[in-house]
PDB file of C-alpha atoms and ligand atoms in Angstrom:
ATOM      1  CA  UNK A   1     -82.743  -5.192  45.442  1.00  0.00           C
ATOM      2  CA  UNK A   2     -85.111  -6.025  42.510  1.00  0.00           C
ATOM      3  CA  UNK A   3     -84.134  -8.242  39.670  1.00  0.00           C
ATOM      4  CA  UNK A   4     -85.092  -7.943  36.183  1.00  0.00           C
ATOM      5  CA  UNK A   5     -88.393 -10.038  36.459  1.00  0.00           C
ATOM      6  CA  UNK A   6     -89.384  -8.072  39.598  1.00  0.00           C
ATOM      7  CA  UNK A   7     -88.725 -10.757  42.164  1.00  0.00           C
ATOM      8  CA  UNK A   8     -86.765  -9.514  45.418  1.00  0.00           C
ATOM      9  CA  UNK A   9     -83.246 -10.561  45.117  1.00  0.00           C
ATOM     10  CA  UNK A  10     -81.152 -10.776  48.656  1.00  0.00           C
ATOM     11  CA  UNK A  11     -77.904  -9.485  48.058  1.00  0.00           C
ATOM     12  CA  UNK A  12     -75.346 -11.367  49.944  1.00  0.00           C
ATOM     13  CA  UNK A  13     -72.065  -9.814  50.718  1.00  0.00           C
ATOM     14  CA  UNK A  14     -69.540 -12.508  50.777  1.00  0.00           C
ATOM     15  CA  UNK A  15     -67.240 -12.927  53.889  1.00  0.00           C
ATOM     16  CA  UNK A  16     -64.304 -14.412  52.520  1.00  0.00           C
ATOM     17  CA  UNK A  17     -62.185 -14.112  49.593  1.00  0.00           C
ATOM     18  CA  UNK A  18     -59.309 -15.518  47.519  1.00  0.00           C
ATOM     19  CA  UNK A  19     -57.411 -12.513  45.951  1.00  0.00           C
ATOM     20  CA  UNK A  20     -54.421 -12.692  43.576  1.00  0.00           C
ATOM     21  CA  UNK A  21     -51.319 -11.334  44.336  1.00  0.00           C
ATOM     22  CA  UNK A  22     -50.360  -8.811  41.496  1.00  0.00           C
ATOM     23  CA  UNK A  23     -47.422  -6.920  43.042  1.00  0.00           C
ATOM     24  CA  UNK A  24     -45.146  -6.792  45.515  1.00  0.00           C
ATOM     25  CA  UNK A  25     -42.686  -3.709  46.458  1.00  0.00           C
ATOM     26  CA  UNK A  26     -40.080  -3.110  48.852  1.00  0.00           C
ATOM     27  CA  UNK A  27     -39.297   0.196  50.436  1.00  0.00           C
ATOM     28  CA  UNK A  28     -35.392   0.767  50.339  1.00  0.00           C
ATOM     29  CA  UNK A  29     -33.625   1.683  53.525  1.00  0.00           C
ATOM     30  CA  UNK A  30     -36.900   0.664  55.531  1.00  0.00           C
ATOM     31  CA  UNK A  31     -38.310  -3.160  56.618  1.00  0.00           C
ATOM     32  CA  UNK A  32     -41.754  -2.330  54.984  1.00  0.00           C
ATOM     33  CA  UNK A  33     -43.257  -3.771  51.847  1.00  0.00           C
ATOM     34  CA  UNK A  34     -46.087  -3.301  50.126  1.00  0.00           C
ATOM     35  CA  UNK A  35     -48.630  -5.629  48.474  1.00  0.00           C
ATOM     36  CA  UNK A  36     -51.021  -5.110  45.579  1.00  0.00           C
ATOM     37  CA  UNK A  37     -53.965  -7.636  45.393  1.00  0.00           C
ATOM     38  CA  UNK A  38     -56.545  -7.962  42.820  1.00  0.00           C
ATOM     39  CA  UNK A  39     -60.140  -7.011  43.937  1.00  0.00           C
ATOM     40  CA  UNK A  40     -61.792  -9.745  42.009  1.00  0.00           C
ATOM     41  CA  UNK A  41     -62.185 -13.158  44.046  1.00  0.00           C
ATOM     42  CA  UNK A  42     -60.182 -15.766  41.973  1.00  0.00           C
ATOM     43  CA  UNK A  43     -63.085 -18.590  42.510  1.00  0.00           C
ATOM     44  CA  UNK A  44     -66.248 -16.591  42.424  1.00  0.00           C
ATOM     45  CA  UNK A  45     -67.095 -14.713  39.531  1.00  0.00           C
ATOM     46  CA  UNK A  46     -68.377 -11.314  40.368  1.00  0.00           C
ATOM     47  CA  UNK A  47     -67.132 -11.310  43.786  1.00  0.00           C
ATOM     48  CA  UNK A  48     -65.458  -8.176  44.109  1.00  0.00           C
ATOM     49  CA  UNK A  49     -63.858  -7.055  47.455  1.00  0.00           C
ATOM     50  CA  UNK A  50     -65.864  -3.955  48.589  1.00  0.00           C
ATOM     51  CA  UNK A  51     -64.866  -1.737  51.708  1.00  0.00           C
ATOM     52  CA  UNK A  52     -64.938   1.604  52.962  1.00  0.00           C
ATOM     53  CA  UNK A  53     -61.959   3.735  53.166  1.00  0.00           C
ATOM     54  CA  UNK A  54     -59.876   3.103  56.358  1.00  0.00           C
ATOM     55  CA  UNK A  55     -61.489  -0.652  56.782  1.00  0.00           C
ATOM     56  CA  UNK A  56     -59.214  -3.635  57.499  1.00  0.00           C
ATOM     57  CA  UNK A  57     -59.297  -7.356  56.865  1.00  0.00           C
ATOM     58  CA  UNK A  58     -57.831 -10.625  58.385  1.00  0.00           C
ATOM     59  CA  UNK A  59     -55.171 -12.086  55.996  1.00  0.00           C
ATOM     60  CA  UNK A  60     -54.539 -16.114  56.451  1.00  0.00           C
ATOM     61  CA  UNK A  61     -51.529 -17.560  55.116  1.00  0.00           C
ATOM     62  CA  UNK A  62     -51.941 -20.979  56.915  1.00  0.00           C
ATOM     63  CA  UNK A  63     -48.469 -20.558  58.242  1.00  0.00           C
ATOM     64  CA  UNK A  64     -48.458 -23.660  60.631  1.00  0.00           C
ATOM     65  CA  UNK A  65     -45.095 -22.697  62.705  1.00  0.00           C
ATOM     66  CA  UNK A  66     -45.996 -19.186  63.744  1.00  0.00           C
ATOM     67  CA  UNK A  67     -46.630 -18.658  67.422  1.00  0.00           C
ATOM     68  CA  UNK A  68     -49.081 -16.054  66.832  1.00  0.00           C
ATOM     69  CA  UNK A  69     -51.071 -18.104  64.373  1.00  0.00           C
ATOM     70  CA  UNK A  70     -51.564 -18.020  60.721  1.00  0.00           C
ATOM     71  CA  UNK A  71     -53.662 -14.922  60.449  1.00  0.00           C
ATOM     72  CA  UNK A  72     -52.981 -11.110  60.700  1.00  0.00           C
ATOM     73  CA  UNK A  73     -55.175  -8.002  60.449  1.00  0.00           C
ATOM     74  CA  UNK A  74     -53.946  -5.509  57.897  1.00  0.00           C
ATOM     75  CA  UNK A  75     -55.737  -2.031  57.030  1.00  0.00           C
ATOM     76  CA  UNK A  76     -56.538  -1.770  53.448  1.00  0.00           C
ATOM     77  CA  UNK A  77     -54.186   1.249  52.258  1.00  0.00           C
ATOM     78  CA  UNK A  78     -55.804   1.841  49.131  1.00  0.00           C
ATOM     79  CA  UNK A  79     -58.892   3.849  48.461  1.00  0.00           C
ATOM     80  CA  UNK A  80     -62.396   2.407  46.959  1.00  0.00           C
ATOM     81  CA  UNK A  81     -61.697   4.843  44.089  1.00  0.00           C
ATOM     82  CA  UNK A  82     -58.576   2.558  43.271  1.00  0.00           C
ATOM     83  CA  UNK A  83     -60.574  -0.259  41.263  1.00  0.00           C
ATOM     84  CA  UNK A  84     -58.144  -2.580  40.127  1.00  0.00           C
ATOM     85  CA  UNK A  85     -56.352  -3.602  43.338  1.00  0.00           C
ATOM     86  CA  UNK A  86     -56.083  -3.228  47.059  1.00  0.00           C
ATOM     87  CA  UNK A  87     -52.999  -2.314  48.874  1.00  0.00           C
ATOM     88  CA  UNK A  88     -51.678  -3.894  52.001  1.00  0.00           C
ATOM     89  CA  UNK A  89     -48.083  -2.347  53.527  1.00  0.00           C
ATOM     90  CA  UNK A  90     -46.465  -4.198  56.600  1.00  0.00           C
ATOM     91  CA  UNK A  91     -43.145  -4.378  58.350  1.00  0.00           C
ATOM     92  CA  UNK A  92     -41.207  -7.519  57.357  1.00  0.00           C
ATOM     93  CA  UNK A  93     -39.735  -8.822  60.548  1.00  0.00           C
ATOM     94  CA  UNK A  94     -38.791 -12.308  61.843  1.00  0.00           C
ATOM     95  CA  UNK A  95     -42.008 -14.168  61.880  1.00  0.00           C
ATOM     96  CA  UNK A  96     -42.937 -17.181  59.847  1.00  0.00           C
ATOM     97  CA  UNK A  97     -46.091 -15.145  58.629  1.00  0.00           C
ATOM     98  CA  UNK A  98     -44.196 -12.125  57.469  1.00  0.00           C
ATOM     99  CA  UNK A  99     -41.144 -14.380  55.934  1.00  0.00           C
ATOM    100  CA  UNK A 100     -44.256 -16.049  53.984  1.00  0.00           C
ATOM    101  CA  UNK A 101     -45.751 -13.032  52.958  1.00  0.00           C
ATOM    102  CA  UNK A 102     -42.443 -11.508  51.808  1.00  0.00           C
ATOM    103  CA  UNK A 103     -41.942 -14.472  49.425  1.00  0.00           C
ATOM    104  CA  UNK A 104     -45.231 -15.136  47.986  1.00  0.00           C
ATOM    105  CA  UNK A 105     -44.936 -15.528  44.091  1.00  0.00           C
ATOM    106  CA  UNK A 106     -46.857 -13.012  41.977  1.00  0.00           C
ATOM    107  CA  UNK A 107     -50.274 -14.959  41.118  1.00  0.00           C
ATOM    108  CA  UNK A 108     -50.787 -16.696  44.521  1.00  0.00           C
ATOM    109  CA  UNK A 109     -54.183 -16.626  45.595  1.00  0.00           C
ATOM    110  CA  UNK A 110     -54.326 -15.090  49.382  1.00  0.00           C
ATOM    111  CA  UNK A 111     -57.141 -15.943  51.858  1.00  0.00           C
ATOM    112  CA  UNK A 112     -58.665 -12.558  53.174  1.00  0.00           C
ATOM    113  CA  UNK A 113     -61.844 -11.618  54.983  1.00  0.00           C
ATOM    114  CA  UNK A 114     -64.509  -9.353  54.179  1.00  0.00           C
ATOM    115  CA  UNK A 115     -63.095  -5.792  55.363  1.00  0.00           C
ATOM    116  CA  UNK A 116     -64.485  -4.290  58.730  1.00  0.00           C
ATOM    117  CA  UNK A 117     -64.078  -1.567  61.201  1.00  0.00           C
ATOM    118  CA  UNK A 118     -65.468   1.995  61.792  1.00  0.00           C
ATOM    119  CA  UNK A 119     -62.115   3.901  61.580  1.00  0.00           C
ATOM    120  CA  UNK A 120     -63.605   5.473  58.540  1.00  0.00           C
ATOM    121  CA  UNK A 121     -64.510   9.140  57.593  1.00  0.00           C
ATOM    122  CA  UNK A 122     -67.427  10.990  58.987  1.00  0.00           C
ATOM    123  CA  UNK A 123     -70.384   9.511  57.202  1.00  0.00           C
ATOM    124  CA  UNK A 124     -72.874  12.374  57.952  1.00  0.00           C
ATOM    125  CA  UNK A 125     -71.188  15.612  57.539  1.00  0.00           C
ATOM    126  CA  UNK A 126     -68.271  16.297  54.981  1.00  0.00           C
ATOM    127  CA  UNK A 127     -68.143  19.820  56.345  1.00  0.00           C
ATOM    128  CA  UNK A 128     -66.294  18.692  59.569  1.00  0.00           C
ATOM    129  CA  UNK A 129     -62.664  19.044  60.031  1.00  0.00           C
ATOM    130  CA  UNK A 130     -60.693  15.817  60.853  1.00  0.00           C
ATOM    131  CA  UNK A 131     -57.153  15.713  61.830  1.00  0.00           C
ATOM    132  CA  UNK A 132     -54.984  12.487  61.483  1.00  0.00           C
ATOM    133  CA  UNK A 133     -52.326  11.636  63.669  1.00  0.00           C
ATOM    134  CA  UNK A 134     -50.161   8.889  62.024  1.00  0.00           C
ATOM    135  CA  UNK A 135     -47.192   7.025  63.739  1.00  0.00           C
ATOM    136  CA  UNK A 136     -44.984   4.701  61.205  1.00  0.00           C
ATOM    137  CA  UNK A 137     -46.806   2.234  59.882  1.00  0.00           C
ATOM    138  CA  UNK A 138     -50.092   3.686  61.256  1.00  0.00           C
ATOM    139  CA  UNK A 139     -50.346   5.572  58.182  1.00  0.00           C
ATOM    140  CA  UNK A 140     -52.308   3.089  56.183  1.00  0.00           C
ATOM    141  CA  UNK A 141     -55.775   3.732  56.962  1.00  0.00           C
ATOM    142  CA  UNK A 142     -55.013   7.382  56.566  1.00  0.00           C
ATOM    143  CA  UNK A 143     -53.488   6.927  53.116  1.00  0.00           C
ATOM    144  CA  UNK A 144     -56.892   5.215  52.242  1.00  0.00           C
ATOM    145  CA  UNK A 145     -59.174   7.984  53.431  1.00  0.00           C
ATOM    146  CA  UNK A 146     -57.120  10.911  51.997  1.00  0.00           C
ATOM    147  CA  UNK A 147     -56.945   9.432  48.677  1.00  0.00           C
ATOM    148  CA  UNK A 148     -60.716   8.616  48.836  1.00  0.00           C
ATOM    149  CA  UNK A 149     -61.320  12.114  49.935  1.00  0.00           C
ATOM    150  CA  UNK A 150     -59.143  13.639  47.082  1.00  0.00           C
ATOM    151  CA  UNK A 151     -60.494  11.408  44.329  1.00  0.00           C
ATOM    152  CA  UNK A 152     -64.059  12.148  45.194  1.00  0.00           C
ATOM    153  CA  UNK A 153     -63.496  15.923  45.668  1.00  0.00           C
ATOM    154  CA  UNK A 154     -64.786  15.833  49.195  1.00  0.00           C
ATOM    155  CA  UNK A 155     -64.903  19.248  50.669  1.00  0.00           C
ATOM    156  CA  UNK A 156     -63.887  17.642  54.321  1.00  0.00           C
ATOM    157  CA  UNK A 157     -60.662  19.626  55.808  1.00  0.00           C
ATOM    158  CA  UNK A 158     -58.117  17.385  56.446  1.00  0.00           C
ATOM    159  CA  UNK A 159     -55.008  18.087  58.442  1.00  0.00           C
ATOM    160  CA  UNK A 160     -52.376  14.973  58.943  1.00  0.00           C
ATOM    161  CA  UNK A 161     -49.447  15.019  61.009  1.00  0.00           C
ATOM    162  CA  UNK A 162     -47.199  12.135  59.907  1.00  0.00           C
ATOM    163  CA  UNK A 163     -44.493  10.838  62.366  1.00  0.00           C
ATOM    164  CA  UNK A 164     -41.776   8.682  61.188  1.00  0.00           C
ATOM    165  CA  UNK A 165     -38.268   7.585  62.602  1.00  0.00           C
ATOM    166  CA  UNK A 166     -36.607   8.933  59.649  1.00  0.00           C
ATOM    167  CA  UNK A 167     -37.390  10.514  56.112  1.00  0.00           C
ATOM    168  CA  UNK A 168     -36.909   6.709  54.277  1.00  0.00           C
ATOM    169  CA  UNK A 169     -39.729   5.449  56.604  1.00  0.00           C
ATOM    170  CA  UNK A 170     -42.382   8.046  55.053  1.00  0.00           C
ATOM    171  CA  UNK A 171     -44.516   5.821  53.439  1.00  0.00           C
ATOM    172  CA  UNK A 172     -46.569   6.795  50.319  1.00  0.00           C
ATOM    173  CA  UNK A 173     -44.941  10.382  50.249  1.00  0.00           C
ATOM    174  CA  UNK A 174     -45.245  10.387  46.556  1.00  0.00           C
ATOM    175  CA  UNK A 175     -49.066   9.635  46.443  1.00  0.00           C
ATOM    176  CA  UNK A 176     -49.799  12.126  49.636  1.00  0.00           C
ATOM    177  CA  UNK A 177     -47.898  14.879  47.424  1.00  0.00           C
ATOM    178  CA  UNK A 178     -50.010  14.189  44.386  1.00  0.00           C
ATOM    179  CA  UNK A 179     -53.254  14.723  46.830  1.00  0.00           C
ATOM    180  CA  UNK A 180     -51.795  17.627  48.500  1.00  0.00           C
ATOM    181  CA  UNK A 181     -51.417  19.322  44.914  1.00  0.00           C
ATOM    182  CA  UNK A 182     -55.115  17.955  43.849  1.00  0.00           C
ATOM    183  CA  UNK A 183     -56.733  19.082  47.211  1.00  0.00           C
ATOM    184  CA  UNK A 184     -57.003  22.195  48.495  1.00  0.00           C
ATOM    185  CA  UNK A 185     -58.602  20.977  51.701  1.00  0.00           C
ATOM    186  CA  UNK A 186     -55.738  18.828  52.553  1.00  0.00           C
ATOM    187  CA  UNK A 187     -52.470  19.689  54.555  1.00  0.00           C
ATOM    188  CA  UNK A 188     -49.810  17.347  55.684  1.00  0.00           C
ATOM    189  CA  UNK A 189     -46.826  17.899  58.155  1.00  0.00           C
ATOM    190  CA  UNK A 190     -44.139  15.454  58.439  1.00  0.00           C
ATOM    191  CA  UNK A 191     -42.193  14.869  61.502  1.00  0.00           C
ATOM    192  CA  UNK A 192     -39.167  12.813  62.094  1.00  0.00           C
ATOM    193  CA  UNK A 193     -38.470  11.578  65.356  1.00  0.00           C
ATOM    194  CA  UNK A 194     -35.076   9.456  65.361  1.00  0.00           C
ATOM    195  CA  UNK A 195     -36.703   6.329  67.019  1.00  0.00           C
ATOM    196  CA  UNK A 196     -34.743   3.171  66.414  1.00  0.00           C
ATOM    197  CA  UNK A 197     -31.723   5.135  66.284  1.00  0.00           C
ATOM    198  CA  UNK A 198     -30.477   4.366  69.707  1.00  0.00           C
ATOM    199  CA  UNK A 199     -32.398   7.237  71.436  1.00  0.00           C
ATOM    200  CA  UNK A 200     -34.992   9.826  71.081  1.00  0.00           C
ATOM    201  CA  UNK A 201     -33.736  13.172  71.903  1.00  0.00           C
ATOM    202  CA  UNK A 202     -34.068  15.978  69.453  1.00  0.00           C
ATOM    203  CA  UNK A 203     -30.513  15.720  68.298  1.00  0.00           C
ATOM    204  CA  UNK A 204     -30.562  12.231  67.496  1.00  0.00           C
ATOM    205  CA  UNK A 205     -33.691  13.123  65.471  1.00  0.00           C
ATOM    206  CA  UNK A 206     -32.044  15.712  63.543  1.00  0.00           C
ATOM    207  CA  UNK A 207     -29.156  13.489  62.721  1.00  0.00           C
ATOM    208  CA  UNK A 208     -31.811  10.877  61.434  1.00  0.00           C
ATOM    209  CA  UNK A 209     -33.561  13.808  59.353  1.00  0.00           C
ATOM    210  CA  UNK A 210     -30.222  14.780  57.624  1.00  0.00           C
ATOM    211  CA  UNK A 211     -29.281  18.243  56.648  1.00  0.00           C
ATOM    212  CA  UNK A 212     -31.726  18.555  53.820  1.00  0.00           C
ATOM    213  CA  UNK A 213     -34.694  17.808  55.813  1.00  0.00           C
ATOM    214  CA  UNK A 214     -37.131  20.410  55.667  1.00  0.00           C
ATOM    215  CA  UNK A 215     -39.916  19.228  57.702  1.00  0.00           C
ATOM    216  CA  UNK A 216     -40.471  19.070  61.647  1.00  0.00           C
ATOM    217  CA  UNK A 217     -38.201  17.152  63.986  1.00  0.00           C
ATOM    218  CA  UNK A 218     -39.462  15.148  67.331  1.00  0.00           C
ATOM    219  CA  UNK A 219     -42.439  13.394  68.507  1.00  0.00           C
ATOM    220  CA  UNK A 220     -46.123  14.916  67.905  1.00  0.00           C
ATOM    221  CA  UNK A 221     -46.654  17.061  70.992  1.00  0.00           C
ATOM    222  CA  UNK A 222     -49.051  19.869  71.814  1.00  0.00           C
ATOM    223  CA  UNK A 223     -46.095  22.601  70.348  1.00  0.00           C
ATOM    224  CA  UNK A 224     -46.270  20.867  67.137  1.00  0.00           C
ATOM    225  CA  UNK A 225     -50.364  20.724  66.878  1.00  0.00           C
ATOM    226  CA  UNK A 226     -50.783  24.178  68.089  1.00  0.00           C
ATOM    227  CA  UNK A 227     -47.983  25.604  65.674  1.00  0.00           C
ATOM    228  CA  UNK A 228     -50.284  24.569  62.860  1.00  0.00           C
ATOM    229  CA  UNK A 229     -54.004  24.804  64.309  1.00  0.00           C
ATOM    230  CA  UNK A 230     -55.482  27.065  66.415  1.00  0.00           C
ATOM    231  CA  UNK A 231     -57.023  25.667  69.881  1.00  0.00           C
ATOM    232  CA  UNK A 232     -60.274  26.440  68.432  1.00  0.00           C
ATOM    233  CA  UNK A 233     -59.858  24.225  65.353  1.00  0.00           C
ATOM    234  CA  UNK A 234     -58.192  21.655  67.169  1.00  0.00           C
ATOM    235  CA  UNK A 235     -61.294  21.315  69.874  1.00  0.00           C
ATOM    236  CA  UNK A 236     -63.535  21.653  66.848  1.00  0.00           C
ATOM    237  CA  UNK A 237     -62.085  18.816  64.898  1.00  0.00           C
ATOM    238  CA  UNK A 238     -62.528  14.924  65.072  1.00  0.00           C
ATOM    239  CA  UNK A 239     -59.167  13.659  65.605  1.00  0.00           C
ATOM    240  CA  UNK A 240     -58.004  10.030  64.141  1.00  0.00           C
ATOM    241  CA  UNK A 241     -55.067   8.289  65.845  1.00  0.00           C
ATOM    242  CA  UNK A 242     -53.375   5.163  64.459  1.00  0.00           C
ATOM    243  CA  UNK A 243     -49.926   3.697  64.933  1.00  0.00           C
ATOM    244  CA  UNK A 244     -48.335   1.291  67.481  1.00  0.00           C
ATOM    245  CA  UNK A 245     -49.618   0.810  70.987  1.00  0.00           C
ATOM    246  CA  UNK A 246     -47.016   3.122  72.348  1.00  0.00           C
ATOM    247  CA  UNK A 247     -47.777   5.939  70.246  1.00  0.00           C
ATOM    248  CA  UNK A 248     -51.465   5.509  70.744  1.00  0.00           C
ATOM    249  CA  UNK A 249     -50.914   5.667  74.488  1.00  0.00           C
ATOM    250  CA  UNK A 250     -48.764   9.055  74.132  1.00  0.00           C
ATOM    251  CA  UNK A 251     -51.537  10.521  71.722  1.00  0.00           C
ATOM    252  CA  UNK A 252     -54.163   9.728  74.047  1.00  0.00           C
ATOM    253  CA  UNK A 253     -52.636  11.499  76.922  1.00  0.00           C
ATOM    254  CA  UNK A 254     -51.827  14.393  74.758  1.00  0.00           C
ATOM    255  CA  UNK A 255     -55.351  14.769  73.623  1.00  0.00           C
ATOM    256  CA  UNK A 256     -57.181  13.967  76.826  1.00  0.00           C
ATOM    257  CA  UNK A 257     -54.833  15.292  79.526  1.00  0.00           C
ATOM    258  CA  UNK A 258     -52.871  18.164  77.789  1.00  0.00           C
ATOM    259  CA  UNK A 259     -55.358  19.460  75.091  1.00  0.00           C
ATOM    260  CA  UNK A 260     -58.918  18.441  76.869  1.00  0.00           C
ATOM    261  CA  UNK A 261     -60.308  16.917  73.949  1.00  0.00           C
ATOM    262  CA  UNK A 262     -63.613  15.210  74.562  1.00  0.00           C
ATOM    263  CA  UNK A 263     -63.330  11.542  73.933  1.00  0.00           C
ATOM    264  CA  UNK A 264     -66.352  11.848  71.586  1.00  0.00           C
ATOM    265  CA  UNK A 265     -63.969  13.691  69.208  1.00  0.00           C
ATOM    266  CA  UNK A 266     -61.108  11.269  69.405  1.00  0.00           C
ATOM    267  CA  UNK A 267     -60.982   8.126  67.093  1.00  0.00           C
ATOM    268  CA  UNK A 268     -58.449   5.385  67.840  1.00  0.00           C
ATOM    269  CA  UNK A 269     -57.232   2.498  65.622  1.00  0.00           C
ATOM    270  CA  UNK A 270     -54.578   0.425  67.346  1.00  0.00           C
ATOM    271  CA  UNK A 271     -52.276  -2.069  65.575  1.00  0.00           C
ATOM    272  CA  UNK A 272     -52.073  -4.496  67.999  1.00  0.00           C
ATOM    273  CA  UNK A 273     -49.218  -6.933  67.400  1.00  0.00           C
ATOM    274  CA  UNK A 274     -46.328  -4.383  67.277  1.00  0.00           C
TER     275      UNK A 274
HETATM  276  C1  LIG B 301     -57.392  -3.208  62.933  1.00  0.00           C
HETATM  277  C2  LIG B 301     -56.035  -3.658  62.670  1.00  0.00           C
HETATM  278  C3  LIG B 301     -55.289  -3.044  61.748  1.00  0.00           C
HETATM  279  C4  LIG B 301     -53.920  -3.136  61.396  1.00  0.00           C
HETATM  280  N1  LIG B 301     -53.407  -2.964  60.149  1.00  0.00           N
HETATM  281  C5  LIG B 301     -51.921  -3.003  60.157  1.00  0.00           C
HETATM  282  C6  LIG B 301     -51.207  -2.586  58.869  1.00  0.00           C
HETATM  283  O1  LIG B 301     -51.725  -2.016  57.971  1.00  0.00           O
HETATM  284  N2  LIG B 301     -49.872  -2.684  58.544  1.00  0.00           N
HETATM  285  C7  LIG B 301     -49.032  -3.391  59.487  1.00  0.00           C
HETATM  286  O2  LIG B 301     -48.063  -3.707  59.504  1.00  0.00           O
HETATM  287  N3  LIG B 301     -49.665  -4.010  60.573  1.00  0.00           N
HETATM  288  C8  LIG B 301     -51.213  -3.942  60.820  1.00  0.00           C
HETATM  289  N4  LIG B 301     -51.756  -4.351  61.899  1.00  0.00           N
HETATM  290  C9  LIG B 301     -50.918  -5.194  63.012  1.00  0.00           C
HETATM  291  C10 LIG B 301     -50.761  -6.666  62.480  1.00  0.00           C
HETATM  292  O3  LIG B 301     -51.967  -7.495  62.269  1.00  0.00           O
HETATM  293  C11 LIG B 301     -49.480  -7.593  62.957  1.00  0.00           C
HETATM  294  O4  LIG B 301     -50.006  -7.640  64.501  1.00  0.00           O
HETATM  295  C12 LIG B 301     -48.106  -6.730  63.101  1.00  0.00           C
HETATM  296  O5  LIG B 301     -47.975  -6.394  61.614  1.00  0.00           O
HETATM  297  C13 LIG B 301     -47.102  -7.585  63.847  1.00  0.00           C
HETATM  298  O6  LIG B 301     -46.943  -8.754  62.926  1.00  0.00           O
HETATM  299  P1  LIG B 301     -46.109 -10.045  63.770  1.00  0.00           P
HETATM  300  O7  LIG B 301     -46.789 -10.615  64.731  1.00  0.00           O
HETATM  301  O8  LIG B 301     -45.868 -10.897  62.422  1.00  0.00           O
HETATM  302  O9  LIG B 301     -45.047  -9.332  64.180  1.00  0.00           O
HETATM  303  P2  LIG B 301     -43.752  -8.327  63.820  1.00  0.00           P
HETATM  304  O10 LIG B 301     -43.813  -7.293  64.724  1.00  0.00           O
HETATM  305  O11 LIG B 301     -43.819  -8.261  62.299  1.00  0.00           O
HETATM  306  O12 LIG B 301     -42.370  -9.080  64.226  1.00  0.00           O
HETATM  307  C14 LIG B 301     -42.435  -9.547  65.489  1.00  0.00           C
HETATM  308  C15 LIG B 301     -40.778 -10.082  65.626  1.00  0.00           C
HETATM  309  O13 LIG B 301     -39.985  -9.342  64.805  1.00  0.00           O
HETATM  310  C16 LIG B 301     -38.976  -8.942  65.856  1.00  0.00           C
HETATM  311  N5  LIG B 301     -38.754  -7.504  66.172  1.00  0.00           N
HETATM  312  C17 LIG B 301     -39.768  -6.654  66.930  1.00  0.00           C
HETATM  313  N6  LIG B 301     -39.537  -5.205  67.070  1.00  0.00           N
HETATM  314  C18 LIG B 301     -38.510  -5.263  66.158  1.00  0.00           C
HETATM  315  C19 LIG B 301     -37.784  -4.244  65.453  1.00  0.00           C
HETATM  316  N7  LIG B 301     -37.972  -2.950  65.774  1.00  0.00           N
HETATM  317  N8  LIG B 301     -37.042  -4.687  64.498  1.00  0.00           N
HETATM  318  C20 LIG B 301     -36.612  -5.632  63.951  1.00  0.00           C
HETATM  319  N9  LIG B 301     -37.153  -6.900  64.582  1.00  0.00           N
HETATM  320  C21 LIG B 301     -38.101  -6.690  65.550  1.00  0.00           C
HETATM  321  C22 LIG B 301     -38.990  -9.878  67.211  1.00  0.00           C
HETATM  322  O14 LIG B 301     -38.237 -10.592  67.058  1.00  0.00           O
HETATM  323  C23 LIG B 301     -40.693 -10.186  66.918  1.00  0.00           C
HETATM  324  O15 LIG B 301     -40.415 -11.837  67.140  1.00  0.00           O
HETATM  325  C24 LIG B 301     -53.121  -4.080  62.180  1.00  0.00           C
HETATM  326  C25 LIG B 301     -53.539  -4.724  63.397  1.00  0.00           C
HETATM  327  C26 LIG B 301     -55.065  -4.391  63.549  1.00  0.00           C
HETATM  328  C27 LIG B 301     -55.797  -4.786  64.809  1.00  0.00           C
END
């Protein structure tokens, strides 16, 4: 980069930030919470958190009593097109880290590293078709990529399958509905699994879905994928999978063994820790 006087200025990307907590939201009927953080660093003027849609960062809450330590990785669920904030969502469970996070006061500065990761949209070719397979809280990078592609009117075709234990656990549904309205290249299929309701049979899933549920019921499987996509469409796509370890294992088996999708066409982000 050249300065106004003509000398070469090295553009150094900061590796650590302290971002102010702007807003916290609970999602009724679930153990999930979302957090909006300012993109501007509280200590260094002009330091602004920059990222690619789909990347993640490590958050340090300096919790001393947590067996897993004071740091957790979180995907940035917002899109870089959302200029005022970054969005993080997680399940609040009984760990000191999560309890501290849930109870932070608005305005608290939070330590976070510069975002990293390669679970991002294809950078070379927007004519490609992508398929997103999302399990529960694994939806965070997909919100970022869907919103980014929609706001930038990208021609990329996106088919997303979003699997959740019940309807209440479908995170970002309002945002996704707006994106589907605005983006003719985007289609989203929701399925309810009934997991965590004491079993996973389709009758439990149906009960979890409720009588007015109009989406799919059961886990993402070959029947579901081929109901909405031809074999050619599937094998011609780049397939992204994100979710907890058990879901990833099942999806990898489905794609590699049942559908014979080459590894080169599969992108995986594992949420370790669940
Ligand atoms: C690249 C990457 C990106 C990630 N992105 C995200 C993200 O966007 N969002 C996110 O949430 N995580 C994300 N993670 C995972 C995250 O870093 C944490 O590991 C995860 O949230 C687990 O947090 P925790 O260790 O506090 O344990 P938690 O799972 O929050 O809590 C564990 C405790 O809760 C209890 N518990 C376990 N299961 C249940 C249950 N079903 N119901 C009630 N209690 C239970 C147990 O007693 C256990 O001690 C990501 C990880 C990676 C590597």
